[in-house]
CSV table of C-alpha atoms and ligand atoms in Angstrom, one decimal:
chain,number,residue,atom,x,y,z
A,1,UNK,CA,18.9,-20.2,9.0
A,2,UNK,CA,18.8,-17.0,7.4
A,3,UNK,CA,15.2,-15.6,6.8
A,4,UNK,CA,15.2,-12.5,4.7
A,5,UNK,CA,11.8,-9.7,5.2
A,6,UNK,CA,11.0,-10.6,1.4
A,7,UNK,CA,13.2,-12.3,-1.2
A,8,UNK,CA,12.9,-10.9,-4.5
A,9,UNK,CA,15.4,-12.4,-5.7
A,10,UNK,CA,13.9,-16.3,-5.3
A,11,UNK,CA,10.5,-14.4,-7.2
A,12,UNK,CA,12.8,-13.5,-10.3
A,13,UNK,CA,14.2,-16.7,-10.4
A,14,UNK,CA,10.9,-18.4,-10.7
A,15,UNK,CA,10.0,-16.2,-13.8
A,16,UNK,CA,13.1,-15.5,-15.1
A,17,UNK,CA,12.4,-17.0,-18.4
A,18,UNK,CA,9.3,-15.0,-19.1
A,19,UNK,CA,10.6,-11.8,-17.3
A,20,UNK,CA,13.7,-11.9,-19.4
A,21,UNK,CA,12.0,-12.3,-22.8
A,22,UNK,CA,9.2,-9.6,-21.8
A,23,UNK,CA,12.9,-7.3,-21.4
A,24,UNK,CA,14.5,-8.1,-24.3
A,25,UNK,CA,11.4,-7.7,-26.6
A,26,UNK,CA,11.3,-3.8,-25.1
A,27,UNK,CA,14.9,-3.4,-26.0
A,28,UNK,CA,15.0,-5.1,-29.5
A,29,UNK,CA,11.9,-2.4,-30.0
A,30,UNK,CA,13.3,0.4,-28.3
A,31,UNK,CA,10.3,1.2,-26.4
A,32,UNK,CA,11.2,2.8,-23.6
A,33,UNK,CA,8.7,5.6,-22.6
A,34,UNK,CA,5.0,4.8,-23.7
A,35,UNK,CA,4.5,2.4,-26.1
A,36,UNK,CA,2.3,-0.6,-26.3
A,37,UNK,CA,3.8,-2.6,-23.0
A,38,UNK,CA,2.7,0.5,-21.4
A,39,UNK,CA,-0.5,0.8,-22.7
A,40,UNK,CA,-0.7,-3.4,-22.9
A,41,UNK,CA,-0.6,-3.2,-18.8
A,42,UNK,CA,-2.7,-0.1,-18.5
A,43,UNK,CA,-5.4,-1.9,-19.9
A,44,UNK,CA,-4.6,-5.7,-18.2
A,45,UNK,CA,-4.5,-4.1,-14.7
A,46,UNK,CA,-7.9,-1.6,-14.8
A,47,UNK,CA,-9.5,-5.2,-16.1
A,48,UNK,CA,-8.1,-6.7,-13.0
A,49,UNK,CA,-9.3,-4.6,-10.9
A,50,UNK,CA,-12.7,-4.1,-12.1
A,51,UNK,CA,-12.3,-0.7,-13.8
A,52,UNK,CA,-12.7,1.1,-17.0
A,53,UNK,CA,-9.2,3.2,-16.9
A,54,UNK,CA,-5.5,2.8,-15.3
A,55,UNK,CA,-3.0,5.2,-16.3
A,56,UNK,CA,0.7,4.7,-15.5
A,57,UNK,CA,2.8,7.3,-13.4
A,58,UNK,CA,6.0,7.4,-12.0
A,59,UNK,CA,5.6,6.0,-8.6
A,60,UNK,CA,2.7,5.6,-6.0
A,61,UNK,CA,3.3,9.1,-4.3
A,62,UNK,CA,2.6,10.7,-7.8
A,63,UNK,CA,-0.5,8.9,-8.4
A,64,UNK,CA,-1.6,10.0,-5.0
A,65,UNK,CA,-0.7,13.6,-6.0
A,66,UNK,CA,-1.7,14.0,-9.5
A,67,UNK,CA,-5.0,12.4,-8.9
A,68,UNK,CA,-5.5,15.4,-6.4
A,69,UNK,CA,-4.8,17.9,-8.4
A,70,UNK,CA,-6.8,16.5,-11.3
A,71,UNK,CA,-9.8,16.4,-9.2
A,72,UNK,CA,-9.1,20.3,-8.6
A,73,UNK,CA,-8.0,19.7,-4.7
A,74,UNK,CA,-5.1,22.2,-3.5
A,75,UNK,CA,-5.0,25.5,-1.2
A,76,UNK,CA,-7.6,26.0,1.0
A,77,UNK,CA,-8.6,22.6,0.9
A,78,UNK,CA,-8.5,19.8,3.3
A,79,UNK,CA,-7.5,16.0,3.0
A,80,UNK,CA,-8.3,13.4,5.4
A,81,UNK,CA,-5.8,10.4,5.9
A,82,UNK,CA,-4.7,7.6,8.6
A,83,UNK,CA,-2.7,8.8,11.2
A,84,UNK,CA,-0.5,5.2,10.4
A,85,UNK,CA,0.6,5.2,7.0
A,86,UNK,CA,3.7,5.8,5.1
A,87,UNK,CA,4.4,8.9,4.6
A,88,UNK,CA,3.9,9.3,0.8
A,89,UNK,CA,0.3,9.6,1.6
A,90,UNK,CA,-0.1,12.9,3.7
A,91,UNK,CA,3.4,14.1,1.7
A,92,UNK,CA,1.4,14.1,-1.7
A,93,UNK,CA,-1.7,16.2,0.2
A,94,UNK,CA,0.7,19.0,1.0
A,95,UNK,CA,2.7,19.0,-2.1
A,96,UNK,CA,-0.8,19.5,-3.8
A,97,UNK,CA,-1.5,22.3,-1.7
A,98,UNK,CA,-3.7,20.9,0.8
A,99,UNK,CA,-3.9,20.5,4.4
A,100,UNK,CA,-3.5,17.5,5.4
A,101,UNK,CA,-5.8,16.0,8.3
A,102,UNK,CA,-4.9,12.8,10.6
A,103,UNK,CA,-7.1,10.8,12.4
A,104,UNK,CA,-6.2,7.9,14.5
A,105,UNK,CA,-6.8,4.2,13.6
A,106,UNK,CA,-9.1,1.5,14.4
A,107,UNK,CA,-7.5,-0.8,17.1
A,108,UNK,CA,-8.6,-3.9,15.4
A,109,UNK,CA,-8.4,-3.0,11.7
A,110,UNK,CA,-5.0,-0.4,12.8
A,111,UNK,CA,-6.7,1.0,9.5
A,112,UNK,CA,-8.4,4.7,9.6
A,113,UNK,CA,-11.3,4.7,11.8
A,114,UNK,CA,-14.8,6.0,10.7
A,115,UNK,CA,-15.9,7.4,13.7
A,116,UNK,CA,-12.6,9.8,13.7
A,117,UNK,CA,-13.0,10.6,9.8
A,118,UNK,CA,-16.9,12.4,11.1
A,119,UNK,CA,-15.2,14.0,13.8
A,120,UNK,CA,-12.9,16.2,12.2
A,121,UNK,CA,-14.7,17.3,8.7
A,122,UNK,CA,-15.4,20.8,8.3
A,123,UNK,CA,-16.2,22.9,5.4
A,124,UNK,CA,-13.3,22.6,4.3
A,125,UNK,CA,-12.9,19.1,3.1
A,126,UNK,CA,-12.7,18.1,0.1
A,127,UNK,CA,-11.8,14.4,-0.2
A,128,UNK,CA,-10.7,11.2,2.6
A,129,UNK,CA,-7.8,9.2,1.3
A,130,UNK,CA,-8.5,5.3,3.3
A,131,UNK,CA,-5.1,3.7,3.5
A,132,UNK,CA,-5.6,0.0,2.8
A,133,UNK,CA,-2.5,-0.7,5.0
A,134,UNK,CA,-0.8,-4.1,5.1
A,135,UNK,CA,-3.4,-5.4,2.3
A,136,UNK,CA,-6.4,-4.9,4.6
A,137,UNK,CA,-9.3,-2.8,3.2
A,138,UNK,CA,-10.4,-0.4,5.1
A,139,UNK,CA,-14.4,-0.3,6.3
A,140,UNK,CA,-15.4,1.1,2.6
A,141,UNK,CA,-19.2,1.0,3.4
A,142,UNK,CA,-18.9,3.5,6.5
A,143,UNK,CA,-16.0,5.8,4.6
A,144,UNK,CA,-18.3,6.0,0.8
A,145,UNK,CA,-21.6,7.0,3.2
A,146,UNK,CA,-19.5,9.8,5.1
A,147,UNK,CA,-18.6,10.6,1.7
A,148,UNK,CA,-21.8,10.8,0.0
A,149,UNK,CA,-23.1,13.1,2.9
A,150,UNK,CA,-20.7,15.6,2.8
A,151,UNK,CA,-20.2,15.7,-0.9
A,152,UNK,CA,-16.1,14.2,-0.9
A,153,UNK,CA,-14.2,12.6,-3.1
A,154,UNK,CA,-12.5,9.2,-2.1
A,155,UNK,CA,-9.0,8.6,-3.3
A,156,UNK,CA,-7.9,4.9,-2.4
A,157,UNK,CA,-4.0,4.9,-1.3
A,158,UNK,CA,-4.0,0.7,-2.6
A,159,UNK,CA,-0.1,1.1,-2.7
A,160,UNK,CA,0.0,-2.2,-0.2
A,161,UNK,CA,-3.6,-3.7,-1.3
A,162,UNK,CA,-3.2,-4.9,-5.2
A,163,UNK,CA,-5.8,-7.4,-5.7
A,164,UNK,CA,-7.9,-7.0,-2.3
A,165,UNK,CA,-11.4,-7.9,-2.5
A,166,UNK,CA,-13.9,-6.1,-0.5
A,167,UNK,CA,-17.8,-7.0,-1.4
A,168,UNK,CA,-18.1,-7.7,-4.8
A,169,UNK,CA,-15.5,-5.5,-5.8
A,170,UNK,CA,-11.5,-5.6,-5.9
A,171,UNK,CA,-9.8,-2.6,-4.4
A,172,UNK,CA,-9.1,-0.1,-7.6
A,173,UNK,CA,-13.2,0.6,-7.7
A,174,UNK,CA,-14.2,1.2,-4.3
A,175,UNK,CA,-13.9,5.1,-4.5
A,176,UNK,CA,-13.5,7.7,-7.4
A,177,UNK,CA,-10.2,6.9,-7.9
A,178,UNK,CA,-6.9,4.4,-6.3
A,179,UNK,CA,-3.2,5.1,-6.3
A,180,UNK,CA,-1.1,2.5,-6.6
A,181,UNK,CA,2.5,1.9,-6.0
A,182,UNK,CA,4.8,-0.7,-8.2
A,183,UNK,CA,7.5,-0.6,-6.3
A,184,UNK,CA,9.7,-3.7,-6.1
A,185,UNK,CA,8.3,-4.9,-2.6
A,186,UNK,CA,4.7,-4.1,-3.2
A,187,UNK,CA,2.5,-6.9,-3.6
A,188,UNK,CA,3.0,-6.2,-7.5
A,189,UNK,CA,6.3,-4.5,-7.9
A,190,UNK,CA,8.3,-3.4,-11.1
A,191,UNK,CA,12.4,-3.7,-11.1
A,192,UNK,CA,12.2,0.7,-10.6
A,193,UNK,CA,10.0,2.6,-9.5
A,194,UNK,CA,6.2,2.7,-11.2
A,195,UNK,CA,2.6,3.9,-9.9
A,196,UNK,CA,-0.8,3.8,-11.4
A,197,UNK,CA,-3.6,5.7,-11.2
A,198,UNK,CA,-7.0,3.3,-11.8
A,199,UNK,CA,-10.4,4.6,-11.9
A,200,UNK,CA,-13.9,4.8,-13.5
A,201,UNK,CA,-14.0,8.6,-14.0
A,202,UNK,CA,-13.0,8.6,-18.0
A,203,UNK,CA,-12.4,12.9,-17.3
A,204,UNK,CA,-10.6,12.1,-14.4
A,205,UNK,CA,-8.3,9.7,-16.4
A,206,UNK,CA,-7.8,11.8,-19.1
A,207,UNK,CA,-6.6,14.4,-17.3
A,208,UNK,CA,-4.3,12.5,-15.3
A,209,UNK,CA,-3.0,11.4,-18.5
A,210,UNK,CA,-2.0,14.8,-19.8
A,211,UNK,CA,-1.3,15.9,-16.2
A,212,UNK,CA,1.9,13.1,-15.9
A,213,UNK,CA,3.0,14.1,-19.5
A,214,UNK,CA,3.8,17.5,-19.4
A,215,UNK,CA,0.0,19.0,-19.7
A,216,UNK,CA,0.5,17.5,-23.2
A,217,UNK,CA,-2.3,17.2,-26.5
A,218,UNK,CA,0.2,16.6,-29.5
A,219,UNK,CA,3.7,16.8,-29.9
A,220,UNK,CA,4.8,20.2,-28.0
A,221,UNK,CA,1.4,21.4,-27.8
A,222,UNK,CA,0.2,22.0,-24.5
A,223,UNK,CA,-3.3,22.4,-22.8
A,224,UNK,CA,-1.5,23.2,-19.4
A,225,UNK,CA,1.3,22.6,-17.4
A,226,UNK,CA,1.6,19.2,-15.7
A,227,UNK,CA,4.8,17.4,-14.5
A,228,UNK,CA,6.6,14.5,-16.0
A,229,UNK,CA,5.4,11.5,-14.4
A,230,UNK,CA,6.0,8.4,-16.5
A,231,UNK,CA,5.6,4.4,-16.3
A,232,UNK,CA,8.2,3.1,-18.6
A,233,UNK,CA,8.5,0.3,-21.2
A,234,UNK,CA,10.9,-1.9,-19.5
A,235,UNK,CA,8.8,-1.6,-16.0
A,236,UNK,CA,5.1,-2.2,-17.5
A,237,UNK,CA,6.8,-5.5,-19.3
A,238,UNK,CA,7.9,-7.0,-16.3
A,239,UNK,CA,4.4,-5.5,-14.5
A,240,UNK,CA,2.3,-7.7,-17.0
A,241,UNK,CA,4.3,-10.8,-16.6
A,242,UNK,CA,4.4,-10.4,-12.5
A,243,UNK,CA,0.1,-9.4,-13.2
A,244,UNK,CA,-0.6,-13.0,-14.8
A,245,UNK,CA,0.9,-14.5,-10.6
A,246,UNK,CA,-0.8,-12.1,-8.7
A,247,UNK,CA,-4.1,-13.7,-7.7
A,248,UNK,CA,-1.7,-17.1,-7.0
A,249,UNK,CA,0.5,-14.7,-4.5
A,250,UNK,CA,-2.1,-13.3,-2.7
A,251,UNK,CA,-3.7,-16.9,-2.0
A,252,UNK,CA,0.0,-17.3,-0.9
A,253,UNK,CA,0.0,-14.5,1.4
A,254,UNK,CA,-3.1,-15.4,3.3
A,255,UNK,CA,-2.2,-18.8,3.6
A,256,UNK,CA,1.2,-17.7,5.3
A,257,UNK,CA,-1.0,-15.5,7.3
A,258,UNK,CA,-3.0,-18.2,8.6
A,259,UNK,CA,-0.5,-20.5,9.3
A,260,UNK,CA,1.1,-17.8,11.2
A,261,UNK,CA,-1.9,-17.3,13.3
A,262,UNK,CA,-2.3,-20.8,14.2
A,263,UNK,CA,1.1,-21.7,14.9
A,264,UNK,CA,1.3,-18.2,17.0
A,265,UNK,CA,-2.2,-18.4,19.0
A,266,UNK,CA,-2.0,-18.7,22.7
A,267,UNK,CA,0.7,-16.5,23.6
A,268,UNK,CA,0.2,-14.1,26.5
A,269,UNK,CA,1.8,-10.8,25.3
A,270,UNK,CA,1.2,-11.7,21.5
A,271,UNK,CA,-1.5,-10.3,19.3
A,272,UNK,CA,-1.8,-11.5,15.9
A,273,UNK,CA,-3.8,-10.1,12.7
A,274,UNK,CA,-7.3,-10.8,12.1
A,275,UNK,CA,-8.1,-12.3,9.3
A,276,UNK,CA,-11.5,-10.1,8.0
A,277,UNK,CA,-14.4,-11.9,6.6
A,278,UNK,CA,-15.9,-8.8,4.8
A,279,UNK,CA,-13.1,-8.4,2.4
A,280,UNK,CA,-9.8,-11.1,1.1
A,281,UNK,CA,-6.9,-9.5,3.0
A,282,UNK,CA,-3.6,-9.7,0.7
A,283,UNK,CA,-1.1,-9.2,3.7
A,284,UNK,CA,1.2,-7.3,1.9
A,285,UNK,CA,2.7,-7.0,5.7
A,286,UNK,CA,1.9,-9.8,7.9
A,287,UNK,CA,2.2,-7.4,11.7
A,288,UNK,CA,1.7,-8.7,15.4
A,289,UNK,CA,2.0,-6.5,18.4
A,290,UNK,CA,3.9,-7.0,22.0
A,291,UNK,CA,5.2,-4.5,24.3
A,292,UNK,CA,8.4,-6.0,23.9
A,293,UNK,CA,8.7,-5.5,20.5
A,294,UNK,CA,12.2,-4.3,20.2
A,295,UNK,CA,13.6,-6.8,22.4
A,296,UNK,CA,11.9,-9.7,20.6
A,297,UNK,CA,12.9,-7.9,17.3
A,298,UNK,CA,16.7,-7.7,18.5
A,299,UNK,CA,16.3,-11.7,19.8
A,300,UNK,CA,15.0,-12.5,16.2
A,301,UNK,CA,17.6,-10.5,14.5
A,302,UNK,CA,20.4,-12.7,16.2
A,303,UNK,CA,18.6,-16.0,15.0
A,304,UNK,CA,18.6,-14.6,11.5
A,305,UNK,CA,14.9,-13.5,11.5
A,306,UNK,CA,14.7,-10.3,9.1
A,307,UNK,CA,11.4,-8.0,10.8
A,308,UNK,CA,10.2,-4.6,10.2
A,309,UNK,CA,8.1,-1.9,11.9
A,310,UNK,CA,5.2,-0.5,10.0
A,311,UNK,CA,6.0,2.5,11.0
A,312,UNK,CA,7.9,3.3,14.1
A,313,UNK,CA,6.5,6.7,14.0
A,314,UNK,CA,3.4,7.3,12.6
A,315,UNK,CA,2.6,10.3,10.8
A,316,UNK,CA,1.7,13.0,13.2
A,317,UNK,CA,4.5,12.5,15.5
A,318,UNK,CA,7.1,12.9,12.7
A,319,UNK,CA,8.8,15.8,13.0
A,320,UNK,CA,8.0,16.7,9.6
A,321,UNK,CA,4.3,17.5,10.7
A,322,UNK,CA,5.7,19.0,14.2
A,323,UNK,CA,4.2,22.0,12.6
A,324,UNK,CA,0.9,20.8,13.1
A,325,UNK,CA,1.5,20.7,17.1
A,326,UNK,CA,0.1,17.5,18.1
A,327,UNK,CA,1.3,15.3,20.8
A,328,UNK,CA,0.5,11.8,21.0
A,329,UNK,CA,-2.1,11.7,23.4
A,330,UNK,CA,-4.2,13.3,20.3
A,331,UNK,CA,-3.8,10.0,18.2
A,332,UNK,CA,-3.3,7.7,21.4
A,333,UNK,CA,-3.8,4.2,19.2
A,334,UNK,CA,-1.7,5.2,16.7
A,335,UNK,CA,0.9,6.3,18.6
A,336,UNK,CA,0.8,3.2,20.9
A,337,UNK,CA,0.9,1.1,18.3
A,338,UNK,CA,3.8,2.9,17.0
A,339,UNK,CA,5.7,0.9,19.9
A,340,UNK,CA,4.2,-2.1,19.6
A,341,UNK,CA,4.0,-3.5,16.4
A,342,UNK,CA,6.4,-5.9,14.3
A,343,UNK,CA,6.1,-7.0,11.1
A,344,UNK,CA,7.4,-10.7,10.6
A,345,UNK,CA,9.0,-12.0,7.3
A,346,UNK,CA,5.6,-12.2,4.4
A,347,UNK,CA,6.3,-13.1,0.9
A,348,UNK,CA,4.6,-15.4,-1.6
A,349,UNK,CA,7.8,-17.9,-1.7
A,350,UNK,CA,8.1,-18.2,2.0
A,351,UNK,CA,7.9,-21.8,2.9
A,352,UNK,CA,5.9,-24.0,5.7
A,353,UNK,CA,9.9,-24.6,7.2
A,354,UNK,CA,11.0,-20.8,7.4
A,355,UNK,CA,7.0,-19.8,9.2
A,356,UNK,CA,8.1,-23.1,11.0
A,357,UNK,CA,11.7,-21.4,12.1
A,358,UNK,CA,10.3,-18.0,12.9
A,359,UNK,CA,7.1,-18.9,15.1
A,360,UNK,CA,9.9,-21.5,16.9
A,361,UNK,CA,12.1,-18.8,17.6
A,362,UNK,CA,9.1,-16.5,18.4
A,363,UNK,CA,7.8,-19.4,20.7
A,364,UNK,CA,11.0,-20.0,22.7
A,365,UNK,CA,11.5,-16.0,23.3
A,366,UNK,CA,7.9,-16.2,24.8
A,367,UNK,CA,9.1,-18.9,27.1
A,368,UNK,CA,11.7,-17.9,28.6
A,369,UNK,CA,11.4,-14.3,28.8
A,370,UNK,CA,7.8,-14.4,30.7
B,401,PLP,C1,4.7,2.5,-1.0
B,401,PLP,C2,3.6,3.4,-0.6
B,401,PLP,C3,3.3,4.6,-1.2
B,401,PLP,C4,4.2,5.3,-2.2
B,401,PLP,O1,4.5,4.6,-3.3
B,401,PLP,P1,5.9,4.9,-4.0
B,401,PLP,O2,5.8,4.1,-5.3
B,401,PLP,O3,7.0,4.4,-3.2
B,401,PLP,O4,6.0,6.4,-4.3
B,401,PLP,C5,2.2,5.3,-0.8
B,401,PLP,N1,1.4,4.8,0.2
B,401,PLP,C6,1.6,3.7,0.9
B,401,PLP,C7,0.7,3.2,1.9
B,401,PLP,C8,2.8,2.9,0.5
B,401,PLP,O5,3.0,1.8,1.1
């Protein structure tokens, strides 16, 4: 049996109907950049996720960096993130100018830990950036009362967490603004790239607005200079179809989860996710952690298993942030973890006979490797 990491293709097949009529309407109209699917989808997703404005971008990273510089963050400043994270998220700090800052991660949640985030604020900071990695939210009460304290703006990187639910609220309205990523593996993912910017802040919005559009007030008139950042047509059509399945996936997802939890429990060597109770985890990566994570990845591999690592290296042992001269005894979790962890096929169409297969095979390599 082959098990692919996620299958996209059996997704489009299952809405291929609607997906294909949603296209050909954007084409028969020509719509291509802005329009009403564009505008149709800004307005469906800020409903979904409890907020007054969305405003489409090109792609995750930008809605991470425009919203920065929209809320007046650059040089001097400095920008608190998860030392575990794709690297988009520090990336758009320092292309707005900032500094970034890492701290290390929770070894429970592997999500940004609180206690770190007090630790290395100065003067200087201007806003925290919470990762909700893997479709866990992070500890939002702890992160919005650091916040409030020291006067900073919270920027939600919900590029894996579409949909979470944390409280009372979904993840889009926990902070003064959330970055999102559409592309095609996200838990909501165009066919291209796409991002969105949601938030509460109508200034905020509006600026981001002109900010992705060249700075723009009418047709070549231009308050400022901005960049050209753009969710298209054909990728907000397919985004509103995919929208109307996106609760139904995420029920998906954390039933896989489970399932994986209980068919994996018991094995020495094996730590599997925990399932919060504070907030609805959407498992955009379903991850487990053994120190013999590459062998088991490699004995997976041969049985047809497709697995990840979320991310081999996290952030501030990259060599892109070599500059910054840590070593990894400064973000010791995160850099453990950096060996440790696997992430096991997790899709919404993923059926009770592949988890079956895979927790087998992860079974048997248990058994006769210990
Ligand atoms: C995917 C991702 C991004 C970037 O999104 P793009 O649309 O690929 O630019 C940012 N942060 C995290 C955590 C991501 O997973």
């Amino acid at each position: 049996m082959n098990i692919p990491f996620v299958d996209l293709k059996t997704q489009y097949r299952s809405l291929k109907d609607e997906i294909d009529n949603a296209i050909a309407k954007i084409l028969e109209n020509s719509a291509f950049i802005g329009g009403a699917a564009v505008e149709n989808f800004e307005r469906e997703f800020a409903r979904f996720c409890g907020a007054a404005h969305c405003v489409g971008v090109g792609n995750g990273t930008d809605a991470i960096y425009l919203t920065l510089k929209c809320l007046g963050i650059g040089a001097g400043d400095e920008v608190i993130t998860a030392a575990n994270s794709f690297i988009a998220t520090s990336e758009a700090i320092t292309q707005a100018g900032a500094q970034v800052v890492f701290c290390d991660i929770d070894p429970l949640t592997y999500l940004i830990d609180p206690e770190q985030i007090a630790r290395n604020i100065t003067p200087q900071t201007k806003a925290i950036i919470p990762v909700h990695l893997y479709g866990r939210v992070v500890d939002m009460d702890s992160i919005s009362q650091i916040a409030r304290q020291h006067k900073l703006f919270i920027i939600e990187d919900a590029a894996q967490a579409h949909g979470a639910v944390y409280g009372s609220k979904r993840v889009g309205a926990l902070g003064d603004a959330a970055c999102f990523s559409f592309f095609p593996g996200k838990n909501l993912g165009a066919y291209g790239d796409g991002g969105g910017v949601v938030t509460n802040n109508p200034d905020l919005a509006k600026k981001v607005r002109m900010f992705k559009n060249h700075g723009r007030i009418g047709k070549y008139d231009h308050e400022f200079e901005g960049v050209n950042s753009r969710l298209d047509g054909l990728q907000a059509a397919v985004l509103a179809v995919k929208l109307r399945y996106l609760e139904e996936w995420s029920q998906k997802r954390l039933a896989h989860a489970e399932l994986y939890n209980e068919r994996l429990a018991g094995i020495n060597d094996l730590v599997c996710p925990q399932i919060p109770t504070d907030s609805t985890h959407v498992f955009h990566l379903y991850v487990i952690r053994t120190t013999r994570r590459d062998d088991l990845k490699a004995y997976l591999g041969a049985k047809g298993i497709a697995t990840g690592v979320h991310y081999p290296i996290a952030l501030p042992n990259l060599q892109a942030y070599r500059y910054l001269g840590f070593t990894k005894e400064d973000f010791p979790i995160a850099s453990k973890y950096q060996d440790t962890i696997l992430s096991l096929p997790m899709f919404p169409e993923l059926s009770e006979v592949q988890i079956d297969y895979v927790t087998s095979a992860i079974q048997s390599y248990f058994s006769h490797s210990s």
